[in-house]
mmCIF file with all atom_site columns, C-alpha atoms in Angstrom:
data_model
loop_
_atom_site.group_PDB
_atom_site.id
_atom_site.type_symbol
_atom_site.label_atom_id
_atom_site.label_alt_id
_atom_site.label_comp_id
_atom_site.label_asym_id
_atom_site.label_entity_id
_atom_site.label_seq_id
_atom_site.pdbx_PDB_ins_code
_atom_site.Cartn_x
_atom_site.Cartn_y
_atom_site.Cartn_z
_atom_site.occupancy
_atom_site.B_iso_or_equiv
_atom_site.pdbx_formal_charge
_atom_site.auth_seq_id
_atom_site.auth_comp_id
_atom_site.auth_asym_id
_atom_site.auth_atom_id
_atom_site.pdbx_PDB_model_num
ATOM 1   C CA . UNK A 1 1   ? 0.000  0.000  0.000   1.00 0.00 ? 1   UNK A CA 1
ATOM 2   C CA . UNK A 1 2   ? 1.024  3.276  -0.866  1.00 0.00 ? 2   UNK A CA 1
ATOM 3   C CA . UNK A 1 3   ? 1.121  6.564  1.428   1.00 0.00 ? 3   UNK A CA 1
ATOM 4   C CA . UNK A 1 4   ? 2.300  10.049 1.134   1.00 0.00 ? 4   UNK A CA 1
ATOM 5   C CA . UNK A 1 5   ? 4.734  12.009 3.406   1.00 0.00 ? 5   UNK A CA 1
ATOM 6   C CA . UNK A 1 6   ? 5.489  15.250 3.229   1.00 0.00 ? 6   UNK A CA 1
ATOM 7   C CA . UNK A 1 7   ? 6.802  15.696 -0.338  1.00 0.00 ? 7   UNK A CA 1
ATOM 8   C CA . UNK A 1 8   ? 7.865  12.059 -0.579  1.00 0.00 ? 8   UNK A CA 1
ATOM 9   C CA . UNK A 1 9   ? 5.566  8.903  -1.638  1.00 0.00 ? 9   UNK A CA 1
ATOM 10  C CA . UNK A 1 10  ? 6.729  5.815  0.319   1.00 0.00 ? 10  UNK A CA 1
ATOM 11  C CA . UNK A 1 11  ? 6.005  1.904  -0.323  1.00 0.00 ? 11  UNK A CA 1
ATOM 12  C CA . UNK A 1 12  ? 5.974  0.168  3.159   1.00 0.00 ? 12  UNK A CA 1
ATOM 13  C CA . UNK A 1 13  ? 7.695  2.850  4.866   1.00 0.00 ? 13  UNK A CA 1
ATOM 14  C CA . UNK A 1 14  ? 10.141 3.263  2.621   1.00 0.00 ? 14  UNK A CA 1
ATOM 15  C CA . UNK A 1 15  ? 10.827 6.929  0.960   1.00 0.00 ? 15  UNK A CA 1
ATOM 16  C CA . UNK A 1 16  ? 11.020 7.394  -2.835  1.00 0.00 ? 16  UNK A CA 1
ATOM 17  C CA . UNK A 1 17  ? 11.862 9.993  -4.282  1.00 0.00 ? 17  UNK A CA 1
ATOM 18  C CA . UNK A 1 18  ? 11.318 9.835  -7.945  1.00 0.00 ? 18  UNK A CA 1
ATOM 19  C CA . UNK A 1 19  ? 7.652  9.347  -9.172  1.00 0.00 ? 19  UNK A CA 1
ATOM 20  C CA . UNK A 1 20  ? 8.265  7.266  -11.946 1.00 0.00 ? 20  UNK A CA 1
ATOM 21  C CA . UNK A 1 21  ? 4.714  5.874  -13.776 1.00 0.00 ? 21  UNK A CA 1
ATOM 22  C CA . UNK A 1 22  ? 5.461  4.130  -17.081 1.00 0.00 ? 22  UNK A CA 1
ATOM 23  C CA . UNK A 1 23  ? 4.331  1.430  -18.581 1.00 0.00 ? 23  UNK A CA 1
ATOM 24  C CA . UNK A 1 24  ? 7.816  -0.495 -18.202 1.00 0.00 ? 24  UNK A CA 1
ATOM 25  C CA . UNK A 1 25  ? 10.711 0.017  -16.585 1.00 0.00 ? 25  UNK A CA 1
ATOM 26  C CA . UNK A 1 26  ? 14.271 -2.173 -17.082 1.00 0.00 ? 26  UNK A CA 1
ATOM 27  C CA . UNK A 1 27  ? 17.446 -1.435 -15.445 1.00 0.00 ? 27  UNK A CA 1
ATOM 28  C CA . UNK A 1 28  ? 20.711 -2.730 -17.551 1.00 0.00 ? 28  UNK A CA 1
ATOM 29  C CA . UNK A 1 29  ? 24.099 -3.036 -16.523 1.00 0.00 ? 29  UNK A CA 1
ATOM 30  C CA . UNK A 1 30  ? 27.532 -3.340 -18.173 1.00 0.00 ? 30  UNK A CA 1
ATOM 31  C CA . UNK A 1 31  ? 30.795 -2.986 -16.024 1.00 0.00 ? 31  UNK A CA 1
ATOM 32  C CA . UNK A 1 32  ? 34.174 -3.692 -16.927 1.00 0.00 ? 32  UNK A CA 1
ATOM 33  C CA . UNK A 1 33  ? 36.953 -5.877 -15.186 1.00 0.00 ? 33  UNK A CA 1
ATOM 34  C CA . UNK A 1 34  ? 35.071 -6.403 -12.230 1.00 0.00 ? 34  UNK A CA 1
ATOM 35  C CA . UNK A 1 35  ? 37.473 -9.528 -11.847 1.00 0.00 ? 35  UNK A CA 1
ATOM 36  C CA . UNK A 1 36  ? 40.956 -9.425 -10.513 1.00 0.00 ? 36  UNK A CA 1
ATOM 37  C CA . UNK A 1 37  ? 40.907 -5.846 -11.087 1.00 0.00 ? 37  UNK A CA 1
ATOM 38  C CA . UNK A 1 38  ? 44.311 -3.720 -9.741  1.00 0.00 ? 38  UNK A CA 1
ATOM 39  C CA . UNK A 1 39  ? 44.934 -1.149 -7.237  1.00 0.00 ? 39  UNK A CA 1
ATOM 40  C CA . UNK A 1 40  ? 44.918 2.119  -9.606  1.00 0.00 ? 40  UNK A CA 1
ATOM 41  C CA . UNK A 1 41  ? 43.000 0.369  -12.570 1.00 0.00 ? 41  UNK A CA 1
ATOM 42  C CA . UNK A 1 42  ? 39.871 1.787  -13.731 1.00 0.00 ? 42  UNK A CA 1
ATOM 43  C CA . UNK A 1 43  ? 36.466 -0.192 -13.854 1.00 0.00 ? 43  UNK A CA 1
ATOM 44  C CA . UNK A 1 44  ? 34.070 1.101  -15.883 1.00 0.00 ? 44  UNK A CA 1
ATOM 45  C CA . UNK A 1 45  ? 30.610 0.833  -15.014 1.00 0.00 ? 45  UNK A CA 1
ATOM 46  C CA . UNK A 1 46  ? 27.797 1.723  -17.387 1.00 0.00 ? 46  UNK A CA 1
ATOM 47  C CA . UNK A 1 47  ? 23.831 1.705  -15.563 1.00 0.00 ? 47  UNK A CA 1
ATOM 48  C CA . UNK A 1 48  ? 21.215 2.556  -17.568 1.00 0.00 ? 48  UNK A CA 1
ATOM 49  C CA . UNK A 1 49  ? 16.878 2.551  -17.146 1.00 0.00 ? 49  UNK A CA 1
ATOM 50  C CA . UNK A 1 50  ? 14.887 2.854  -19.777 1.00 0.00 ? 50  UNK A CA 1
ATOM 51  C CA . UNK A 1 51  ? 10.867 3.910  -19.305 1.00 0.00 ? 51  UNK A CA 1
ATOM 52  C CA . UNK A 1 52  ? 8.213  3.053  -21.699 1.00 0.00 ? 52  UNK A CA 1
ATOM 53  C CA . UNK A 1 53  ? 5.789  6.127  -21.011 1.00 0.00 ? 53  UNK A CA 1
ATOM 54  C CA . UNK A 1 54  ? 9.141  8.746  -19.804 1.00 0.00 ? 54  UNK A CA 1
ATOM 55  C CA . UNK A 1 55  ? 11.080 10.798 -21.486 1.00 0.00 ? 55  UNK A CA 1
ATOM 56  C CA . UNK A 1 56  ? 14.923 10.134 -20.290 1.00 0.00 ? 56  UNK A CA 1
ATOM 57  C CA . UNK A 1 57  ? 14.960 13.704 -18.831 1.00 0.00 ? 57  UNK A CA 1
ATOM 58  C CA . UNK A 1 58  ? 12.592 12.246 -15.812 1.00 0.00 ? 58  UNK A CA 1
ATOM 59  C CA . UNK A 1 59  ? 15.120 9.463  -14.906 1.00 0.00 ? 59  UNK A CA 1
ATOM 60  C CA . UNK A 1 60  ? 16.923 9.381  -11.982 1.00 0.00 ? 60  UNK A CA 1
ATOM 61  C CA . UNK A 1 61  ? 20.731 9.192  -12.146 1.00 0.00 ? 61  UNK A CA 1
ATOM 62  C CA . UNK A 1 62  ? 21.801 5.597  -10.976 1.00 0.00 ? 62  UNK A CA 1
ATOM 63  C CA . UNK A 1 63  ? 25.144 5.470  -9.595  1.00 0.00 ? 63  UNK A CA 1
ATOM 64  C CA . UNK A 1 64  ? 24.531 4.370  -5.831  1.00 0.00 ? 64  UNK A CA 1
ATOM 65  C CA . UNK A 1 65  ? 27.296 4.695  -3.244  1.00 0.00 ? 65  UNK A CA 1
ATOM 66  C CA . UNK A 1 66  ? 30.802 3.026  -3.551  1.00 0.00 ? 66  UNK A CA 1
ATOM 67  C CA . UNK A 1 67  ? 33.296 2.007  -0.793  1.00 0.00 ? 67  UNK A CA 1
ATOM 68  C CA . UNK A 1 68  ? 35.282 4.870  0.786   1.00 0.00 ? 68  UNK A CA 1
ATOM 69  C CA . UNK A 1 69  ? 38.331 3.078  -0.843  1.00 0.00 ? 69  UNK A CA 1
ATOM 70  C CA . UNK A 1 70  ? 36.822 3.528  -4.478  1.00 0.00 ? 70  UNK A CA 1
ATOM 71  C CA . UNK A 1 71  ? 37.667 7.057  -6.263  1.00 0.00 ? 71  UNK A CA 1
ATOM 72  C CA . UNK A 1 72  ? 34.346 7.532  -8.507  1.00 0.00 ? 72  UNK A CA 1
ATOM 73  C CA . UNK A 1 73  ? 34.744 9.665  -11.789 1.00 0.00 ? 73  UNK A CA 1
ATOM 74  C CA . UNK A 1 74  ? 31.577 10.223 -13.430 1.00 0.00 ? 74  UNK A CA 1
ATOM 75  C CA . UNK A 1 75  ? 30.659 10.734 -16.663 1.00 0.00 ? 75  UNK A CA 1
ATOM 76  C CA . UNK A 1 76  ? 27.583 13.219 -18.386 1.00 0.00 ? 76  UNK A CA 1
ATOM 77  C CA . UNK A 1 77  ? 24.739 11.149 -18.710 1.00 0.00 ? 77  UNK A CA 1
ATOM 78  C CA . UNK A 1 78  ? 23.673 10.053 -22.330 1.00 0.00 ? 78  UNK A CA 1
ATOM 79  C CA . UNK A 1 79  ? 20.258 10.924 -22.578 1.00 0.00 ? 79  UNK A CA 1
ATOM 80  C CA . UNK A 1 80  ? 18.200 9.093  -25.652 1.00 0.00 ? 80  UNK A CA 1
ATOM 81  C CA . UNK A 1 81  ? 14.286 10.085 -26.210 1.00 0.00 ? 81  UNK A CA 1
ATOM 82  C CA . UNK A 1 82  ? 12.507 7.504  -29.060 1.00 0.00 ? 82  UNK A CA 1
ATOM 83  C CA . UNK A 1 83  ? 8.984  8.567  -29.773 1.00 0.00 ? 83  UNK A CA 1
ATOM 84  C CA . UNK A 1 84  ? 6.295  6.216  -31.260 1.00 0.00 ? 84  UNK A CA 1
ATOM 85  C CA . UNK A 1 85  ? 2.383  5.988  -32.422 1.00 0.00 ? 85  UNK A CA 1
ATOM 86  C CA . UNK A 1 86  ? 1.728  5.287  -28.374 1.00 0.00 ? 86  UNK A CA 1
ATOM 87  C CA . UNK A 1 87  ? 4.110  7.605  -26.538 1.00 0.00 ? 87  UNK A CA 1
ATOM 88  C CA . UNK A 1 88  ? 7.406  8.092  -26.170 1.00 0.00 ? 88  UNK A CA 1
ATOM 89  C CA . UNK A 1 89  ? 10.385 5.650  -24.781 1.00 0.00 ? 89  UNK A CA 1
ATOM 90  C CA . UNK A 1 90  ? 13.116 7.287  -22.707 1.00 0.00 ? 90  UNK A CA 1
ATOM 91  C CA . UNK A 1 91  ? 16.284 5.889  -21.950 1.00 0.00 ? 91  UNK A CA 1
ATOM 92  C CA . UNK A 1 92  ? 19.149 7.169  -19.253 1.00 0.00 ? 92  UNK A CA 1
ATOM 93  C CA . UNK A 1 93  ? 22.629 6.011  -19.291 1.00 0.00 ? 93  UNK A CA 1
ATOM 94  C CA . UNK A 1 94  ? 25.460 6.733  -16.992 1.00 0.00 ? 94  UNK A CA 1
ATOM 95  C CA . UNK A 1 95  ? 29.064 5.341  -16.712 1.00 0.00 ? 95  UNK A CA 1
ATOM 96  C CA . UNK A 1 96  ? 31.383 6.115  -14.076 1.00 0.00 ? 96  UNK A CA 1
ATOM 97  C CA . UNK A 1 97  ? 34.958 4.792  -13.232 1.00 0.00 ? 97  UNK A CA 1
ATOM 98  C CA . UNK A 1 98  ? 36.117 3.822  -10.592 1.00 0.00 ? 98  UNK A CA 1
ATOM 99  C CA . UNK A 1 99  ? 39.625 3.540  -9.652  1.00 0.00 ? 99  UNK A CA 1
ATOM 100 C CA . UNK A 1 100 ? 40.410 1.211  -6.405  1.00 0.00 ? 100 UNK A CA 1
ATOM 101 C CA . UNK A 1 101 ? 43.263 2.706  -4.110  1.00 0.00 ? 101 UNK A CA 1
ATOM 102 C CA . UNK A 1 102 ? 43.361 -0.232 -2.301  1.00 0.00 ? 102 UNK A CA 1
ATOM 103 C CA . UNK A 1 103 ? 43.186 -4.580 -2.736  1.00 0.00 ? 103 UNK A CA 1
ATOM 104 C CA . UNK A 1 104 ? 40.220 -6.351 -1.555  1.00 0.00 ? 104 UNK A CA 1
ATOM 105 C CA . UNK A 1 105 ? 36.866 -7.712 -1.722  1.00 0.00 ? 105 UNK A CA 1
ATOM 106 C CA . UNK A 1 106 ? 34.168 -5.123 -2.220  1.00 0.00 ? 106 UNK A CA 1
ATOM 107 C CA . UNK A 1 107 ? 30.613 -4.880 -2.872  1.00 0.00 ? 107 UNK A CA 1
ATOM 108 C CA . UNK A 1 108 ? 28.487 -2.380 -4.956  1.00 0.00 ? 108 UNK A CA 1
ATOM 109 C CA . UNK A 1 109 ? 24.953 -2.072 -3.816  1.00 0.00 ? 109 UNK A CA 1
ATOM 110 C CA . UNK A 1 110 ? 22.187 -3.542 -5.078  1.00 0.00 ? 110 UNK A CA 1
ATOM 111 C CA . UNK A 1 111 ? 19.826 -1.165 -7.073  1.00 0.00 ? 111 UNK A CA 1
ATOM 112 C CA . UNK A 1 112 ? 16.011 -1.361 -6.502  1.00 0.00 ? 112 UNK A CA 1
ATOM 113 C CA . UNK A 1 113 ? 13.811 1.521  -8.544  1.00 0.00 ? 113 UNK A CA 1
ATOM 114 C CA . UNK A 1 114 ? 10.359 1.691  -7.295  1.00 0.00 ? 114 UNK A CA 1
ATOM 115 C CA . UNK A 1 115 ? 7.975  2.766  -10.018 1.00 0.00 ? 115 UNK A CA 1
ATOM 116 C CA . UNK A 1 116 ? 4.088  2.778  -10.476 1.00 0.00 ? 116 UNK A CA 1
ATOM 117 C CA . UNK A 1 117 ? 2.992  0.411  -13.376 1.00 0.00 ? 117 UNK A CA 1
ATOM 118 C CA . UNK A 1 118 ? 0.297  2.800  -15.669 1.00 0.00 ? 118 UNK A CA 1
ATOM 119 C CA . UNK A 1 119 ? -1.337 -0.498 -16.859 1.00 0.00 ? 119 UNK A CA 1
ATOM 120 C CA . UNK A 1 120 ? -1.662 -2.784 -13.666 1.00 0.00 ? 120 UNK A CA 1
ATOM 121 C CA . UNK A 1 121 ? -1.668 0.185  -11.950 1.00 0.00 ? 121 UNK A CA 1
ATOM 122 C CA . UNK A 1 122 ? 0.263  -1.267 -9.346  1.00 0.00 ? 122 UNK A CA 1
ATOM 123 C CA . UNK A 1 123 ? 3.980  -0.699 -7.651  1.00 0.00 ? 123 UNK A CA 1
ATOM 124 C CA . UNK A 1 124 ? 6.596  -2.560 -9.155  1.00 0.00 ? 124 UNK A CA 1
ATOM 125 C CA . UNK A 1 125 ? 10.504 -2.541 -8.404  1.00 0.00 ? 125 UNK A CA 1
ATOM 126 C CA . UNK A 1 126 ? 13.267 -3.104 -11.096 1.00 0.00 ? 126 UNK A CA 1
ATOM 127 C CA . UNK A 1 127 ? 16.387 -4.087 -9.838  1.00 0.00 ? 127 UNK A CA 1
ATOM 128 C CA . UNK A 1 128 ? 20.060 -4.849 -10.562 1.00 0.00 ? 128 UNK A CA 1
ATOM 129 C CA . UNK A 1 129 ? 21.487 -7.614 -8.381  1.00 0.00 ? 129 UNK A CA 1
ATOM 130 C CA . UNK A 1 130 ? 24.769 -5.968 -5.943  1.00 0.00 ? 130 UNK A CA 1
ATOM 131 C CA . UNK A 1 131 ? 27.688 -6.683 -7.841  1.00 0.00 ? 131 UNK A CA 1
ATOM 132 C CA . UNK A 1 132 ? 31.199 -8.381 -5.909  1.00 0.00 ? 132 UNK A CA 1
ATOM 133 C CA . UNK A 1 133 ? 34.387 -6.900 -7.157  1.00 0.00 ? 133 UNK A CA 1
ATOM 134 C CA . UNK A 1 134 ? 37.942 -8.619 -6.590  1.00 0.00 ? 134 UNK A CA 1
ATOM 135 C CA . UNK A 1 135 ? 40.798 -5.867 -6.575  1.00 0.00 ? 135 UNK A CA 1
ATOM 136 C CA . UNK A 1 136 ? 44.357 -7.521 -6.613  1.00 0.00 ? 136 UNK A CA 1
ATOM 137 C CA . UNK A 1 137 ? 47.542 -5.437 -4.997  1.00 0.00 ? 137 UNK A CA 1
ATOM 138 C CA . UNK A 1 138 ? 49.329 -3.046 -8.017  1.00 0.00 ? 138 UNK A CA 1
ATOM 139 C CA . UNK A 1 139 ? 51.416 -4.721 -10.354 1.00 0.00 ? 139 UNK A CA 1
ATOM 140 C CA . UNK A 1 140 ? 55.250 -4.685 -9.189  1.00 0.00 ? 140 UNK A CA 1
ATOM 141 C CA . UNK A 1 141 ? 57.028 -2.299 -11.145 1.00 0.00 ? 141 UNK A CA 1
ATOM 142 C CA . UNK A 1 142 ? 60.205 -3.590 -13.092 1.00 0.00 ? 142 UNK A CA 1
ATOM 143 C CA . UNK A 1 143 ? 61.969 -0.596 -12.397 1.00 0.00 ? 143 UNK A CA 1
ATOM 144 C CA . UNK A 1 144 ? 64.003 -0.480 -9.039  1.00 0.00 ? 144 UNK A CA 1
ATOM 145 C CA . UNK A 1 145 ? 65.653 1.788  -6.829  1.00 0.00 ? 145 UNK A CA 1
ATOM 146 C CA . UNK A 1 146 ? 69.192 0.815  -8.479  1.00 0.00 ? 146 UNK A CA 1
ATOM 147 C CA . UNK A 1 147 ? 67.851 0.480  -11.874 1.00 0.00 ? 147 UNK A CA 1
ATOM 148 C CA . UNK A 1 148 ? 65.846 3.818  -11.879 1.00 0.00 ? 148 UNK A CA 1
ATOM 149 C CA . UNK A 1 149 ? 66.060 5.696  -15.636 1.00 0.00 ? 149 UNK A CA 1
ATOM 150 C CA . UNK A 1 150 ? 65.142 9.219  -13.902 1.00 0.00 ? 150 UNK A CA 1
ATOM 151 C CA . UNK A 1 151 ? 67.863 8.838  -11.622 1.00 0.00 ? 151 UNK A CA 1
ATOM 152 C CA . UNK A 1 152 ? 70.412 7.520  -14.180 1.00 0.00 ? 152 UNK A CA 1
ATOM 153 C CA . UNK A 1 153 ? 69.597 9.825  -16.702 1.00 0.00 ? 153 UNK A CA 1
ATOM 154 C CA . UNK A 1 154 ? 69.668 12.501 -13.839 1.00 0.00 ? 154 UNK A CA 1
ATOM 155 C CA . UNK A 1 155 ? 73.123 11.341 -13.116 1.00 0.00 ? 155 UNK A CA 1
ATOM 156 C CA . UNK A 1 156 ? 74.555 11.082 -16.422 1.00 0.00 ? 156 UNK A CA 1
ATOM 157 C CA . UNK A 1 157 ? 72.886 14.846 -16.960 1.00 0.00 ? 157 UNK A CA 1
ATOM 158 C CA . UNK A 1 158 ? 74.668 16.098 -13.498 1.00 0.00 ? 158 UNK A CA 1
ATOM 159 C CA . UNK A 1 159 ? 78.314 14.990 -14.771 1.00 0.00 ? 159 UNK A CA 1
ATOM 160 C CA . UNK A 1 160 ? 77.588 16.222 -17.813 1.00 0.00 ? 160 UNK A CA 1
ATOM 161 C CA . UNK A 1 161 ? 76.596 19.563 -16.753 1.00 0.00 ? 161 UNK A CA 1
ATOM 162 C CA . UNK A 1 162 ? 80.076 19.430 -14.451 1.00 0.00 ? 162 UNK A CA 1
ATOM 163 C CA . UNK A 1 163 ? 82.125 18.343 -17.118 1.00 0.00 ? 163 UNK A CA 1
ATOM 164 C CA . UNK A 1 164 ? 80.516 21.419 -19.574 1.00 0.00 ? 164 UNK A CA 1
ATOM 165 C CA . UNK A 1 165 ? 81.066 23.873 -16.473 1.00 0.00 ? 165 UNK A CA 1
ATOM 166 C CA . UNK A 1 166 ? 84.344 22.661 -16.212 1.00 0.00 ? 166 UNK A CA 1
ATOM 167 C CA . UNK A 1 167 ? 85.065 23.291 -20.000 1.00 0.00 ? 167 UNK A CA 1
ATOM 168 C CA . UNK A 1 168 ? 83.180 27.136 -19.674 1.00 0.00 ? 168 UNK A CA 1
ATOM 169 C CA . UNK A 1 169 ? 85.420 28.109 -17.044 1.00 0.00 ? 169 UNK A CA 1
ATOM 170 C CA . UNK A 1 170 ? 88.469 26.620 -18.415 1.00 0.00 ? 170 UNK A CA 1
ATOM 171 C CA . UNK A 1 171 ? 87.917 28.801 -22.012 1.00 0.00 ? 171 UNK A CA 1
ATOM 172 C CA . UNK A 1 172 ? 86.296 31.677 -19.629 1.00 0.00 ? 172 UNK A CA 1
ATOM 173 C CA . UNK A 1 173 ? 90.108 31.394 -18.112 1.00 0.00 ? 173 UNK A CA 1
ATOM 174 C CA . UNK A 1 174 ? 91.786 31.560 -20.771 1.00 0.00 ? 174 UNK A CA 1
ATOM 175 C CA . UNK A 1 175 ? 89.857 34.534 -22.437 1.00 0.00 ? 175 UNK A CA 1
ATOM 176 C CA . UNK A 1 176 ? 90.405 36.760 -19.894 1.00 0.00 ? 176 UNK A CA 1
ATOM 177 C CA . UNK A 1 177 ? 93.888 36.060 -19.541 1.00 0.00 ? 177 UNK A CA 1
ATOM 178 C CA . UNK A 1 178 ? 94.371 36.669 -23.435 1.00 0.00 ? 178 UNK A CA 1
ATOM 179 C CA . UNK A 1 179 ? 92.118 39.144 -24.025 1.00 0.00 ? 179 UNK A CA 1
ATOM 180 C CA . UNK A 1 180 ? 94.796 42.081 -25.162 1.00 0.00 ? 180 UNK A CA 1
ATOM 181 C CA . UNK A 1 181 ? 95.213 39.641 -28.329 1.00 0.00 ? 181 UNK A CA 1
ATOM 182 C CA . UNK A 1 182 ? 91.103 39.342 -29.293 1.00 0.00 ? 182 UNK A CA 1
ATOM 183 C CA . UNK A 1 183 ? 90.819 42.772 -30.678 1.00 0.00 ? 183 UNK A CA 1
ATOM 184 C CA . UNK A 1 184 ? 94.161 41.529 -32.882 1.00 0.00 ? 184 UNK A CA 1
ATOM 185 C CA . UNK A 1 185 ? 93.069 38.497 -33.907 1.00 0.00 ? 185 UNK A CA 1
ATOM 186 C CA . UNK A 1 186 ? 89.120 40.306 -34.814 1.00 0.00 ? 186 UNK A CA 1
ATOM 187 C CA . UNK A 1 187 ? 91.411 42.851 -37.193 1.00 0.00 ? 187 UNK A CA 1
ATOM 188 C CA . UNK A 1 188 ? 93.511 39.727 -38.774 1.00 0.00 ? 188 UNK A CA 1
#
């Protein structure tokens, strides 16, 4: 049974707050490497409801909370409008990624949409099951402390920059000293 509180409609106590009525509602997801994922790796998640009976402006965004140890980076959302002889079909996609900064076993949320059905005129939920995702420690890097290009080639740069010092002040020395014979040697 339905109620209404304050602003908000509620189903069983709880709060929604999107009225969506349509005539059918499906929730479709697509995510990426949700599998022995890495520690800096990007997953790409893609969520997306589409309303027979709503345009896709009236959609609510679906990207529900992610663990603290998740950095989210969402997307715009692709809104897609298709109308027909009975209406019009609307259809909201977002993708976010997210980029572990940490290994472990985490859990997105299930999603549950409530939405009123126009032609049983009833409440119906679509859902998307919570999704389990495996992150695996960083890859090692091949590159150690000893064996470090930056500091090598910083290195190699340092004596370089030495040995051309070196070479400056040496011809710097020897201008100065001889520098009653330049103005003879511009004239030869």
């Amino acid at each position: 049974s339905a109620c209404l509180v304050g602003s908000e409609m509620c189903i069983r106590d709880r709060a929604i707050t999107h009225w969506l009525p349509a005539a059918k509602i499906e929730l479709q997801e697509n995510a990426q490497a949700t599998q022995n994922s890495r520690v800096g790796e990007p997953i790409t998640r893609s969520i997306s409801i589409m309303a027979q009976g709503l345009p896709a402006e009236l959609l609510p965004a679906l990207m529900p909370q992610t663990p603290d140890s998740i950095n989210n980076y969402p997307e715009k959302p692709e809104l897609v409008n298709q109308e027909f002889i009975g209406g019009i079909a609307g259809k909201r996609s977002d993708t976010i990624a997210m980029v572990p900064t940490q290994a472990g076993t985490f859990t997105l949320p299930a999603i549950n949409i409530p939405w009123w059905n126009t032609d049983s005129q009833r409440w119906e939920t679509a859902s998307l099951p919570a999704r389990t995702i495996t992150v695996l420690a960083a890859k090692k890097s091949s590159l150690s402390a000893d064996n470090n290009p930056i500091e090598s080639n910083t290195a190699t740069l340092n004596q370089a920059n030495a040995q051309e010092q070196n070479t400056s002040n040496s011809l710097l020395g020897n201008t100065s000293k001889n520098t009653i014979w330049m103005p003879i040697a511009v004239v030869a």
